[in-house]
Short mmCIF file of C-alpha atoms and ligand atoms in Angstrom, two decimals:
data_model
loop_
_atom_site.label_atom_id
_atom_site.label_comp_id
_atom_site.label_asym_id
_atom_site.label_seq_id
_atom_site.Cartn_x
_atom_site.Cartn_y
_atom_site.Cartn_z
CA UNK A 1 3.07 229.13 80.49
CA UNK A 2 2.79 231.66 77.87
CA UNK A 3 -0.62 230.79 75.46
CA UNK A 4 -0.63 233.06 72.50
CA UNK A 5 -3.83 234.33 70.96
CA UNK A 6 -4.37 232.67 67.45
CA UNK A 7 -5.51 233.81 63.98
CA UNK A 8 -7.19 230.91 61.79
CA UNK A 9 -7.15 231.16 57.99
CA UNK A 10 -9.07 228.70 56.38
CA UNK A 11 -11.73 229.14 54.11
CA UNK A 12 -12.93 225.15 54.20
CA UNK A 13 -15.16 225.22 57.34
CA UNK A 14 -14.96 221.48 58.17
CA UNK A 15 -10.52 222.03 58.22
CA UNK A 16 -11.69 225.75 60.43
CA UNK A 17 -14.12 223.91 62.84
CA UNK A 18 -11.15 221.15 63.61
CA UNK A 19 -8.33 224.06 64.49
CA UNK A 20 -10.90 226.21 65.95
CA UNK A 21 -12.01 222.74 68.21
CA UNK A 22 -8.53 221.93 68.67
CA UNK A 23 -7.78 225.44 69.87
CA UNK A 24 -10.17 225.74 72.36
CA UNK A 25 -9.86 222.26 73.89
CA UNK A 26 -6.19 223.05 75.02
CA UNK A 27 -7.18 226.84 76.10
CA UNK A 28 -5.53 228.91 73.32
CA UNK A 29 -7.81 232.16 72.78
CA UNK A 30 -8.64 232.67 69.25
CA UNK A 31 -10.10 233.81 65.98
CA UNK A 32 -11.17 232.95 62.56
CA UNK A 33 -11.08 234.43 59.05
CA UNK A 34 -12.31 232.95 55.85
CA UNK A 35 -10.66 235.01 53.43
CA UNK A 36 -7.29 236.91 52.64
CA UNK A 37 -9.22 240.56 53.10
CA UNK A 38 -11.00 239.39 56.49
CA UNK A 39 -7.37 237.71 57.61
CA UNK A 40 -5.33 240.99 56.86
CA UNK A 41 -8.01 242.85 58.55
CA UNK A 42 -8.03 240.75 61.57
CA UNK A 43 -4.30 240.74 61.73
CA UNK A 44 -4.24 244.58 62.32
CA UNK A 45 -6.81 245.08 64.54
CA UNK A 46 -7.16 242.03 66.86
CA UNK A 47 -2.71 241.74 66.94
CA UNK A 48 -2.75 238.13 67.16
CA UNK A 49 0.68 236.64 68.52
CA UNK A 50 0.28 233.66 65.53
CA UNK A 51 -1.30 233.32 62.17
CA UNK A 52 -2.52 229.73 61.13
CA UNK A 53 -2.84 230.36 57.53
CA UNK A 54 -4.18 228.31 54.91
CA UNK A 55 -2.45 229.30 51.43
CA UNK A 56 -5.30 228.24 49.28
CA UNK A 57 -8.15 231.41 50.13
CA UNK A 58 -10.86 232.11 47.72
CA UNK A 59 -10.00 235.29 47.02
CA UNK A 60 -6.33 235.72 47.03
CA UNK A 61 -3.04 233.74 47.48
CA UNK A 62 -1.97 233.12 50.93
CA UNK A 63 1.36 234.06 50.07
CA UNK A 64 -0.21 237.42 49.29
CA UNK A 65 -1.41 237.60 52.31
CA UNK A 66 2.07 236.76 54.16
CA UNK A 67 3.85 239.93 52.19
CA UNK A 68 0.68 242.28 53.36
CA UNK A 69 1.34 241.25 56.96
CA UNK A 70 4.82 241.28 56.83
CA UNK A 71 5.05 244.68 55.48
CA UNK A 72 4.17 246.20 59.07
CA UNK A 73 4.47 243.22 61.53
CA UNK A 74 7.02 240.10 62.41
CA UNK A 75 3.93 238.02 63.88
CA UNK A 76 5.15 234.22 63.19
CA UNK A 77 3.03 232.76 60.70
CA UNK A 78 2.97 228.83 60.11
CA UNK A 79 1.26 228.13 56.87
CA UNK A 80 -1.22 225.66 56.17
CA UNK A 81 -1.34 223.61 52.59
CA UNK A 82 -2.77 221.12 50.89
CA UNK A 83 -0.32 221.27 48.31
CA UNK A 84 2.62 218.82 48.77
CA UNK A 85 5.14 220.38 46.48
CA UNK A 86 8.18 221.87 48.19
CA UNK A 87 8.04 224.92 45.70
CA UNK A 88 4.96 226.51 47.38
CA UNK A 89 6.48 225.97 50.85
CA UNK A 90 9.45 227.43 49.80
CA UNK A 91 7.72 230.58 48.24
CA UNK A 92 5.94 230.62 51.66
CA UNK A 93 8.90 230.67 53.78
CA UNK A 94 10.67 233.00 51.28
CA UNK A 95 8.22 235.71 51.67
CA UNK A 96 8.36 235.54 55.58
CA UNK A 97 6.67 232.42 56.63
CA UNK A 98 7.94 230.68 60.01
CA UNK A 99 6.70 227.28 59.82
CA UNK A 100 4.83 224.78 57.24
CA UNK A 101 2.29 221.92 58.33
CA UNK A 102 1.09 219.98 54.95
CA UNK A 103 -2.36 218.79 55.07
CA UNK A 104 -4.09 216.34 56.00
CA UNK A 105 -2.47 216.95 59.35
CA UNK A 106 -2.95 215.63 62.90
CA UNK A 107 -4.40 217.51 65.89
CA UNK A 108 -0.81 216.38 67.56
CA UNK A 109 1.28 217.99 64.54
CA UNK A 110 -0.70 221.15 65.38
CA UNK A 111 -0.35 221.28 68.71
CA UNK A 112 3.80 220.81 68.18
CA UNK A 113 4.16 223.30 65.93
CA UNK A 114 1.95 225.63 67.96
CA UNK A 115 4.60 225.48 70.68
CA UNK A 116 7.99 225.38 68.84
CA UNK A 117 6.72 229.01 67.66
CA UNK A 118 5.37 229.76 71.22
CA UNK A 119 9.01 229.21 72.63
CA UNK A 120 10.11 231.11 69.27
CA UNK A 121 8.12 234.13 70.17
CA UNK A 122 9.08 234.10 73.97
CA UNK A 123 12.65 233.83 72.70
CA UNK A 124 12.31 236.74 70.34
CA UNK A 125 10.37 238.84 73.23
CA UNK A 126 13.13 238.01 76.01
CA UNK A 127 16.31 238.16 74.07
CA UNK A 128 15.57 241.30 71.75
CA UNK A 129 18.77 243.31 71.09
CA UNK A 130 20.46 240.52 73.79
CA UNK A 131 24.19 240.31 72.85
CA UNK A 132 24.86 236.98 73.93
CA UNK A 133 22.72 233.80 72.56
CA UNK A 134 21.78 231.03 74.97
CA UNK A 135 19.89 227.51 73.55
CA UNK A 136 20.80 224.09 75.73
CA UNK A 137 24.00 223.95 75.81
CA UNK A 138 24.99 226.10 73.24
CA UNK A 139 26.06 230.00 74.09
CA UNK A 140 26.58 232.29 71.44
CA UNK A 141 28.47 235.42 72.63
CA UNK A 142 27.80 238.05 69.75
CA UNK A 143 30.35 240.81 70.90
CA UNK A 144 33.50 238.84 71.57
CA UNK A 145 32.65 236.66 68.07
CA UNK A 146 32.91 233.52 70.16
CA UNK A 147 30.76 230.61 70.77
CA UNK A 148 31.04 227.59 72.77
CA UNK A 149 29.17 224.51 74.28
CA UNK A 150 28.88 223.85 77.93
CA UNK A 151 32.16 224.66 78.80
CA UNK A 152 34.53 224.67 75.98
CA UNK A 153 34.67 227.42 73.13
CA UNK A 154 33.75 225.77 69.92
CA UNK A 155 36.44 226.35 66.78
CA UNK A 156 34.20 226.95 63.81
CA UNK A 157 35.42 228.89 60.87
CA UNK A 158 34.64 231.66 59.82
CA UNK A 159 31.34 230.63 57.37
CA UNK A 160 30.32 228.40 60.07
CA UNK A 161 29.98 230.76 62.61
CA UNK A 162 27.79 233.21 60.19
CA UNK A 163 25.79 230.33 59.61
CA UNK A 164 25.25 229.21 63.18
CA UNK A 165 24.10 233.16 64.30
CA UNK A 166 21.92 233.47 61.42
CA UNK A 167 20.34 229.99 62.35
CA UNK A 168 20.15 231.59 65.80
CA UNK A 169 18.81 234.86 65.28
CA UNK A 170 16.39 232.81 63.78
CA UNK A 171 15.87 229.76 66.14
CA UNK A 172 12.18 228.00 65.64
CA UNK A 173 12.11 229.35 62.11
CA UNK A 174 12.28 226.98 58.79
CA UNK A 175 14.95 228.80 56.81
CA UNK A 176 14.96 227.65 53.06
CA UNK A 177 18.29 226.98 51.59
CA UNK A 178 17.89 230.32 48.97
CA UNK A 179 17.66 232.47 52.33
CA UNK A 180 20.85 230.49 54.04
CA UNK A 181 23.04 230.93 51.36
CA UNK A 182 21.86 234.50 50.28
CA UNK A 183 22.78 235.67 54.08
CA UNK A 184 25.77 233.46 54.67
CA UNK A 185 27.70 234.14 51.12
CA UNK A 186 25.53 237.05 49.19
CA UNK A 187 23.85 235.81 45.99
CA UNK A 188 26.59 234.59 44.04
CA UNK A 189 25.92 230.98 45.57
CA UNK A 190 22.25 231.11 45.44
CA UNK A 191 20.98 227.61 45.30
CA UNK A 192 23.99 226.20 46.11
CA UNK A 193 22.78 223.33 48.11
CA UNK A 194 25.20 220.81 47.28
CA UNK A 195 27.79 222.94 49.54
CA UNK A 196 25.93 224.19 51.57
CA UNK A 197 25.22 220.61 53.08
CA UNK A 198 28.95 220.09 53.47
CA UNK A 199 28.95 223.26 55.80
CA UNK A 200 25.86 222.08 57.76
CA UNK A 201 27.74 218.45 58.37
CA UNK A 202 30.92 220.54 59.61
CA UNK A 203 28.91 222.39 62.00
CA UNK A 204 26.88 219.82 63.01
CA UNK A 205 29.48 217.66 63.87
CA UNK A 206 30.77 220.85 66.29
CA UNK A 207 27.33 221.37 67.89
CA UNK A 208 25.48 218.04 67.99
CA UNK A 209 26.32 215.29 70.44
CA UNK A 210 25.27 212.64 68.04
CA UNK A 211 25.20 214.33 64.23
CA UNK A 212 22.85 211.54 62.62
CA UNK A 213 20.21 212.76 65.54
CA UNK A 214 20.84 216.18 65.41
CA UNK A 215 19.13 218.00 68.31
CA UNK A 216 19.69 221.84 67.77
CA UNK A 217 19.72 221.62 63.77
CA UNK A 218 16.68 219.96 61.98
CA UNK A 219 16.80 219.39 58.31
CA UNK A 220 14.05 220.15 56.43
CA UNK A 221 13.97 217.48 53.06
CA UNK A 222 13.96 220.01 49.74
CA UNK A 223 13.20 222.77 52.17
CA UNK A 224 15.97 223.76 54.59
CA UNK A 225 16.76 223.79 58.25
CA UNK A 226 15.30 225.12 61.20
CA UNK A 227 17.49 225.50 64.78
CA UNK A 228 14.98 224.32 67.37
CA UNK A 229 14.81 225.92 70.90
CA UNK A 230 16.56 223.14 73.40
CA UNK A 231 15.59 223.07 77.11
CA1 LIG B 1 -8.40 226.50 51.23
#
């Protein structure tokens, strides 16, 4: 299996020494930064595949640090807070973060959000410019405008369709409600969540074997929803 090299930011070397540990004990090559300077730095010359990245540095925002990297590279980057409020995760995501893990965390969180953006990147290296979208059972085919599950084409209107290929295109990534409903109906229903919740339930209920355990669809609490890779 695919182990992707690994950029640590943390500044708080006791939180640093227990990814670093962690890291190493389950064979993931890696390295460290302490600051946002050192972290952009590393990120352009060492081409990590993922950036751990705590958003509390010493000498600048980590969210400052997510719009320098993401002005030249799409390297996933799942951030790492110890501030609870939704707001900062959302600003996160919003400026091009992939994931979120909310301190104190477990070495087992880590390690599970390490590989639902390993299988993110591998899907985003293998179906590049691919026309037709494949996760479990669900098969997305982008040319003909039709999608379907196992066997039978699925009848989704027009909004849900949009909104299933833009959870696609970005399967193992935490979309934030803002970004859905920008991409899906253009800024006029910013921050609609209300209906956009109705649309999710009407396409969940298409794609999801059992809707109150969704499998493909996870729903992020004051956050979002992410479309996790099946097997
Ligand atoms: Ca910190």
């Amino acid at each position: 299996m695919f182990k992707p090299f690994i950029l640590v930011v943390e500044d708080d070397a006791p939180v640093r020494n227990l990814i670093s540990t962690t890291l190493k004990t389950h064979e993931y090559k890696y390295i460290a930064a302490p600051t946002g300077e050192q972290a952009i730095l590393q990120a352009s010359t060492h081409q990590p595949d993922i950036v751990l990245l705590d958003l509390g540095l010493p000498d600048m925002d980590g969210v400052e640090v997510i719009r320098r990297i993401r002005s030249w590279s799409n390297m996933p980057i799942i951030v790492i807070s110890a501030r609870s409020e939704d707001s900062d995760k959302i600003e996160a995501l919003d400026n091009g973060a992939d994931d979120y893990l909310t301190k104190p965390f477990s070495v087992e969180e880590l390690l599970a959000r390490l590989r639902v953006t390993t299988r993110r990147l591998v899907m985003m290296q293998t179906e590049k410019g691919a026309s037709v979208f494949v996760n479990g059972k669900l098969r997305i085919d982008y040319a003909a405008g039709c999608a379907y599950y196992g066997e039978n084409e699925l009848h989704l209107t027009p909004i849900e369709y949009k909104l299933m290929c833009l959870m696609a295109k970005n399967v193992g990534k935490v979309l934030t409600h803002t970004y859905i409903t920008q991409n899906v109906w253009g800024s006029s229903w910013e921050n609609d969540v209300a209906s956009l919740r109705v649309f999710m339930a009407a396409l969940r209920k298409k794609i999801e074997a059992e809707p109150g355990a969704p499998q493909y669809i996870q729903t992020h609490i004051g956050v979002g929803y992410r479309m996790m890779k099946v097997e």
